[in-house]
């Protein structure tokens, strides 16, 4: 049976970027595919319907000029990463990876004591510099509250900024849309409440962005923000809304060992996606799923001591955690990274890492042919 070019086009558009590149040397038809704008767009659009295939691991610290990075494939996806070792080396030597969306990475570098931002696609070795907002240019030693969201056609970068002259519970929001090429200030400010928000773990759900607050015990008991909470911000109308965390999660939340995070729950191809909340307290993981958005109802799906997870280390210290692809709890110890399947309730994968002693952060990633924009530059020449 001989397949037509149209049929081959459709089949190959569902493959990850690495698989597409493997066929480039076989035939002229295949060699031209990755360079065709329509094919790259189609492949990136199909990638939105697939789960991520790997994740980047890096120390959770702010460095001006470099930050070592590792790339690990998720279970069953060992052949799906299209990021070469030289690109990982370039990324490690140039700055800090901030976040990822649909194959694109938002990256921060520092030059001449100025912060620079860029969007890069490690799979295609391409990079696009974007303008840095004036209020961010001198933040060389500070964390930047910024995020990235993109589909198959354009990407959107958002930045939340606390004006020193204003009350810190109200943040200005600036949005950069690739098809427009400029930063614009939202009319409505983000009302965060009196707690500090965790901008390093945004969750997109119901068309809005969600952030969880910290847990530190610095609020008075009579304050409505005494316990941790979740705030959402709508990038279309600027509306801010509060969601309560489960009552069980609020108990003991002021313990100094307590850390919470929110993540996407559910596979990309399913319709039952939601938000999951993970709490680590006194070396006990507890996970809840948001079952009713309007009334903030949650269902607990896991409560387990770390020592009961049958890890390869004795009495390990947790150095970071996340949930990848909607059902895999991934957490790092001082020497290893574990993937705990929240469906089968068992360790599914173990990775080694080289960041002993550091707290770590995770960036989920899937390689695509997604273009950065019209002014794409060489990744190697810029980093």
Coordinates of N, CA and C in Angstrom, one line a residue, residues 149 204-210 233-236:
X149 N 2.1 31.6 27.8 CA 1.0 30.8 27.3 C 0.9 30.9 25.8
X204 N -3.5 27.2 34.2 CA -4.6 27.7 33.3 C -5.8 26.8 33.3
X205 N -6.9 27.3 33.8 CA -8.1 26.5 33.9 C -9.3 27.4 33.8
X206 N -10.3 26.9 33.1 CA -11.6 27.7 32.9 C -11.3 29.1 32.2
X207 N -10.2 29.1 31.5 CA -9.9 30.3 30.7 C -9.2 31.4 31.5
X208 N -8.8 31.1 32.7 CA -8.1 32.1 33.6 C -6.8 31.5 34.2
X209 N -6.0 32.4 34.7 CA -4.7 31.9 35.4 C -4.9 31.9 36.9
X210 N -4.4 30.8 37.5 CA -4.6 30.6 38.9 C -3.2 30.6 39.6
X233 N -6.8 35.2 37.9 CA -6.9 36.5 37.2 C -7.2 36.2 35.7
X234 N -8.2 36.9 35.2 CA -8.7 36.7 33.8 C -8.0 37.7 32.9
X235 N -7.2 37.2 32.0 CA -6.4 38.1 31.1 C -7.3 38.8 30.1
X236 N -8.6 38.5 30.0 CA -9.5 39.1 29.1 C -10.1 40.4 29.7

